[in-house]
Coordinates of C-alpha atoms in Angstrom, one line a residue:
M9 CA -143.5 -66.2 26.7
Q10 CA -140.0 -64.4 27.1
F11 CA -138.8 -62.4 30.2
Q12 CA -136.7 -59.6 30.4
S13 CA -134.8 -59.4 33.7
F14 CA -133.7 -56.0 35.0
D15 CA -131.2 -54.6 37.1
G16 CA -131.6 -52.6 40.2
E17 CA -132.3 -48.9 38.3
G18 CA -134.4 -50.6 36.0
N19 CA -132.4 -50.6 33.0
P20 CA -132.3 -54.3 30.9
S21 CA -129.3 -56.7 31.9
F22 CA -128.2 -56.9 28.5
M23 CA -127.9 -53.3 28.5
R24 CA -125.9 -53.6 32.1
R25 CA -123.3 -56.6 30.1
H26 CA -122.9 -54.5 27.4
Y27 CA -121.8 -51.2 28.9
L28 CA -119.4 -53.5 31.0
I29 CA -118.0 -55.2 27.8
G30 CA -117.5 -51.3 26.1
Y31 CA -115.9 -50.2 29.5
I32 CA -113.5 -53.0 29.8
W33 CA -113.1 -52.4 26.4
G34 CA -112.0 -49.0 26.0
L35 CA -109.9 -49.3 29.1
V36 CA -108.1 -52.0 27.2
S37 CA -107.5 -49.7 24.3
T38 CA -106.4 -47.2 26.8
I39 CA -103.5 -48.9 28.1
L40 CA -102.5 -50.4 24.8
F41 CA -102.1 -47.2 23.7
I42 CA -100.2 -46.1 26.2
V43 CA -98.0 -48.8 26.3
T44 CA -97.2 -48.3 22.7
L45 CA -96.6 -44.5 23.0
I46 CA -94.0 -45.3 25.4
I47 CA -91.9 -47.5 22.9
L48 CA -92.5 -45.3 20.1
I49 CA -91.1 -42.3 21.8
S50 CA -88.5 -44.3 23.5
K51 CA -87.3 -45.9 20.1
C52 CA -88.0 -42.3 18.6
S53 CA -85.2 -40.7 21.6
S54 CA -82.6 -43.5 21.3
G55 CA -82.3 -44.9 18.2
K56 CA -81.4 -48.2 16.4
Y57 CA -77.8 -47.8 17.6
Y58 CA -77.9 -45.5 20.7
S59 CA -76.2 -47.1 24.4
T60 CA -75.5 -46.5 27.7
K61 CA -72.7 -48.9 27.4
V62 CA -69.0 -49.1 25.4
P63 CA -69.1 -52.3 23.7
S64 CA -66.1 -54.5 24.9
K65 CA -65.2 -55.6 21.4
S66 CA -64.9 -51.8 20.6
I67 CA -61.4 -51.5 22.0
I68 CA -57.6 -52.1 21.0
P69 CA -56.1 -54.0 24.1
I70 CA -52.5 -52.0 25.3
K71 CA -49.8 -54.2 23.9
Q72 CA -46.8 -52.2 24.7
S73 CA -46.6 -48.5 25.8
I74 CA -44.4 -46.2 24.6
N75 CA -43.1 -45.3 28.0
D76 CA -42.9 -47.8 31.4
T77 CA -45.6 -45.4 33.0
I78 CA -48.7 -44.4 30.9
T79 CA -49.9 -41.1 30.0
G80 CA -52.4 -39.5 27.7
A81 CA -55.4 -40.0 27.2
A82 CA -55.1 -44.0 28.2
A83 CA -54.2 -42.7 31.5
H84 CA -58.0 -41.1 31.7
N85 CA -59.0 -44.7 31.4
G86 CA -62.6 -44.0 31.8
K87 CA -63.0 -41.7 34.7
E88 CA -64.4 -38.8 33.6
N89 CA -67.3 -41.0 32.1
H90 CA -71.0 -39.9 32.4
I91 CA -73.2 -42.5 31.3
P92 CA -75.5 -41.6 30.6
S93 CA -74.6 -38.2 29.8
K94 CA -76.8 -34.6 30.5
Y95 CA -75.1 -33.0 27.6
F96 CA -73.7 -35.9 24.9
T97 CA -75.9 -39.1 22.7
E98 CA -74.5 -42.3 23.3
F99 CA -74.2 -44.0 20.1
D100 CA -72.8 -47.0 19.2
F101 CA -70.6 -46.2 16.3
Y102 CA -68.6 -49.6 16.6
N103 CA -71.9 -51.8 15.7
A104 CA -73.6 -49.4 13.3
K105 CA -74.1 -49.7 10.3
P106 CA -74.2 -47.7 7.0
T107 CA -77.6 -46.3 5.9
K108 CA -78.8 -44.0 2.9
T109 CA -76.9 -40.8 4.3
L110 CA -74.2 -42.5 6.8
K111 CA -71.1 -44.0 5.6
I112 CA -69.3 -45.7 8.4
L113 CA -66.4 -48.4 8.8
E114 CA -68.1 -50.9 10.4
N115 CA -66.6 -52.7 13.8
F116 CA -63.7 -50.4 13.8
Q117 CA -61.7 -50.6 16.7
T118 CA -60.3 -47.2 18.7
Y119 CA -57.4 -46.8 21.1
Q120 CA -56.2 -44.6 23.4
Q121 CA -52.6 -43.3 22.9
T122 CA -50.5 -44.0 26.1
T123 CA -48.3 -40.4 26.0
E124 CA -49.1 -37.1 25.3
Y125 CA -47.6 -37.2 22.0
S126 CA -48.3 -40.1 20.3
C127 CA -51.8 -39.2 18.6
G128 CA -49.8 -40.3 15.7
P129 CA -48.6 -44.0 16.3
A130 CA -51.6 -44.5 17.8
A131 CA -54.2 -43.8 15.0
A132 CA -52.1 -45.4 12.7
L133 CA -52.3 -48.7 15.1
M134 CA -56.3 -47.7 14.7
A135 CA -56.0 -47.8 10.7
L136 CA -54.1 -50.6 10.8
N137 CA -56.1 -53.0 13.0
Y138 CA -59.1 -52.5 11.1
L139 CA -57.3 -53.5 7.5
G140 CA -56.3 -57.1 9.7
I141 CA -52.9 -56.2 10.7
T142 CA -52.7 -56.4 14.1
N143 CA -49.2 -57.6 14.9
V144 CA -47.8 -53.9 15.8
S145 CA -48.0 -52.1 18.8
E146 CA -47.8 -47.8 20.1
R147 CA -43.7 -48.6 20.7
Q148 CA -43.0 -50.0 17.8
L149 CA -45.0 -47.3 15.2
S150 CA -43.4 -44.5 17.5
D151 CA -39.7 -45.4 17.3
S152 CA -40.5 -46.2 13.5
M153 CA -42.0 -42.9 13.2
F154 CA -39.5 -40.8 15.2
T155 CA -42.7 -39.7 17.5
G156 CA -41.0 -38.0 20.1
Y157 CA -40.4 -34.7 22.5
P158 CA -37.9 -32.3 21.1
W159 CA -35.2 -33.7 23.6
R160 CA -35.4 -37.0 22.1
L161 CA -32.6 -38.0 20.1
N162 CA -34.2 -38.9 16.7
N163 CA -34.5 -37.8 12.6
F164 CA -37.1 -35.3 13.5
S165 CA -36.2 -33.3 16.4
K166 CA -39.9 -31.3 16.5
L167 CA -42.8 -32.6 18.9
G168 CA -45.1 -35.1 17.0
T169 CA -45.5 -37.1 13.8
T170 CA -45.3 -35.4 10.8
T171 CA -47.3 -36.9 8.0
T172 CA -44.0 -37.9 5.6
D173 CA -43.0 -40.3 8.4
M174 CA -46.3 -41.2 9.1
A175 CA -46.8 -42.1 4.9
R176 CA -43.2 -43.6 5.5
V177 CA -43.9 -46.3 8.0
L178 CA -47.2 -47.2 6.9
G179 CA -45.8 -47.8 3.4
T180 CA -43.2 -50.4 5.6
F181 CA -46.6 -52.8 5.6
N182 CA -49.0 -54.9 3.5
V183 CA -51.3 -51.5 2.6
N184 CA -51.6 -49.4 0.2
V185 CA -50.7 -45.2 0.7
E186 CA -51.6 -42.5 -0.9
T187 CA -51.4 -39.5 1.0
N188 CA -50.6 -35.5 0.2
A189 CA -47.3 -34.8 2.2
G190 CA -45.2 -31.8 1.5
A191 CA -48.4 -30.4 0.2
V192 CA -49.6 -26.7 0.8
E193 CA -52.6 -26.9 -0.9
P194 CA -55.8 -29.2 -0.5
P195 CA -55.7 -32.1 -3.3
W196 CA -59.8 -31.1 -3.9
S197 CA -60.7 -27.1 -5.1
D198 CA -63.4 -27.4 -2.7
E199 CA -66.0 -28.6 -0.2
I200 CA -67.9 -30.9 -2.8
E201 CA -64.9 -32.8 -3.8
F202 CA -63.7 -33.3 -0.7
T203 CA -67.3 -34.5 0.5
K204 CA -67.2 -37.1 -3.0
W205 CA -64.0 -38.0 -1.8
I206 CA -64.0 -39.2 1.6
K207 CA -67.4 -40.4 1.0
N208 CA -65.9 -42.5 -1.6
A209 CA -62.8 -43.7 0.8
I210 CA -65.2 -44.9 3.5
E211 CA -67.3 -46.9 0.6
N212 CA -63.9 -48.6 -0.3
K213 CA -63.2 -49.6 3.4
Q214 CA -60.2 -47.0 3.3
P215 CA -59.1 -45.3 6.3
V216 CA -58.1 -41.8 6.0
L217 CA -55.8 -40.5 9.1
S218 CA -55.8 -36.5 9.2
K219 CA -53.9 -34.0 11.2
H220 CA -55.8 -31.5 12.8
V221 CA -55.6 -28.5 14.8
D222 CA -57.5 -30.1 17.3
W223 CA -55.3 -29.6 20.4
G224 CA -53.0 -28.1 18.8
G225 CA -52.1 -30.7 16.0
H226 CA -53.7 -34.4 16.4
W227 CA -53.6 -37.2 14.1
E228 CA -57.4 -38.8 13.8
V229 CA -59.1 -41.3 11.7
I230 CA -62.0 -40.5 10.1
I231 CA -64.0 -43.3 9.5
G232 CA -67.5 -41.9 8.9
Y233 CA -69.6 -39.3 7.2
D234 CA -73.5 -38.4 7.5
D235 CA -74.8 -36.0 4.6
M236 CA -78.4 -35.7 6.4
G237 CA -79.7 -36.4 3.2
T238 CA -79.8 -33.2 2.5
E239 CA -77.7 -30.8 -0.1
S240 CA -76.6 -28.7 2.5
F241 CA -73.0 -29.3 3.9
S242 CA -74.0 -27.3 7.3
D243 CA -75.9 -30.3 8.7
D244 CA -73.2 -32.7 7.2
V245 CA -71.4 -35.1 10.0
L246 CA -68.1 -36.4 10.1
I247 CA -67.1 -39.6 12.2
I248 CA -63.7 -39.2 14.0
A249 CA -61.7 -42.3 16.1
D250 CA -59.6 -40.2 17.9
P251 CA -56.8 -41.4 20.2
Y252 CA -57.6 -39.0 22.9
D253 CA -60.6 -39.4 23.6
S254 CA -61.6 -37.7 27.1
S255 CA -63.8 -34.5 26.6
D256 CA -67.4 -36.1 25.1
H257 CA -68.1 -37.8 28.8
R258 CA -67.8 -41.3 27.6
Q259 CA -64.2 -42.5 26.7
D260 CA -64.9 -45.0 23.6
G261 CA -62.9 -43.7 21.0
Y262 CA -65.3 -42.3 18.9
T263 CA -65.9 -38.5 18.2
I264 CA -68.1 -36.3 16.1
W265 CA -67.8 -32.9 14.5
P266 CA -69.8 -30.9 12.1
M267 CA -68.3 -31.6 8.6
E268 CA -67.7 -27.3 7.4
R269 CA -65.9 -26.8 11.3
Y270 CA -63.6 -29.7 10.8
Y271 CA -62.6 -28.3 6.7
S272 CA -62.3 -24.9 8.0
L273 CA -59.4 -26.2 11.0
W274 CA -57.8 -28.6 9.0
H275 CA -54.6 -27.8 9.5
T276 CA -51.9 -27.4 12.2
K277 CA -50.3 -24.0 12.3
M278 CA -50.4 -24.5 16.3
S279 CA -48.1 -26.9 16.1
D280 CA -44.1 -25.9 15.9
Q281 CA -43.4 -28.4 12.6
P282 CA -42.8 -26.9 8.6
L283 CA -45.4 -24.8 6.9
E284 CA -45.1 -28.2 4.1
E285 CA -46.7 -29.7 7.4
Y286 CA -49.7 -27.3 7.9
Y287 CA -52.9 -27.6 5.7
F288 CA -54.8 -30.6 4.8
Q289 CA -52.7 -33.3 5.6
Y290 CA -53.4 -36.6 5.6
V291 CA -52.6 -40.3 4.9
K292 CA -54.9 -42.9 3.1
I293 CA -54.1 -46.3 3.4
S294 CA -56.0 -49.5 1.9
K295 CA -55.8 -53.0 1.0
K296 CA -53.4 -54.2 -1.6

């Protein structure tokens, strides 16, 4: 004959063990669920390439500034960084990889201009550096492009760098150069053709230097495009290597623009340059 043990309340001991095991298992399951949920939320909110640090490899060091005193974006030197920012998302563009929707020039290093007017040479330096041409400085490019203020004695007395001079100087390096210098109409018929053109350039590892109305006339490099997986242009994003990146709480040299807005502002009417330098000015370079 077998005798069954009971607890103090008259319940069989095996039932007590069963309830205890069930309670422990439920507690463990709840803890695991909460931990998993926290991890998933963290990943969804941060993303694979989101980072709170500026990758050190993404910055091109200054070899030779244009003047003895560094001014311009380089003088900011991250003083206005707020990482993490309350208002801007931190994304690691340097280590980002292409996806089904994103086209990007991988491991594109950035550079901050050392004067208030040398965005052209700084943009050219970044583009050349991406193609493996690293033995050139911002100052050398500035001298060759006749970049400077109106009182500087050179062949171009206006402020900044013309598309013609940009293309001319880049053509002295071992690269292919495509430009619409001097054109008063865009080289593509509409936004649809532009998106095809820029995606093709990025997929073929061709940096596109763009002269834009930003800062009243500014050279930048288009290095990425994300169509967000939709047919609409309204949510498309351009990724820019910006030689004057002082306005997004993270001076890593990368900025983003809504494609439609960037496209509509692709002119330099505010700058003191001739009419043929106004609209959709670009220089695209590639390896020979």
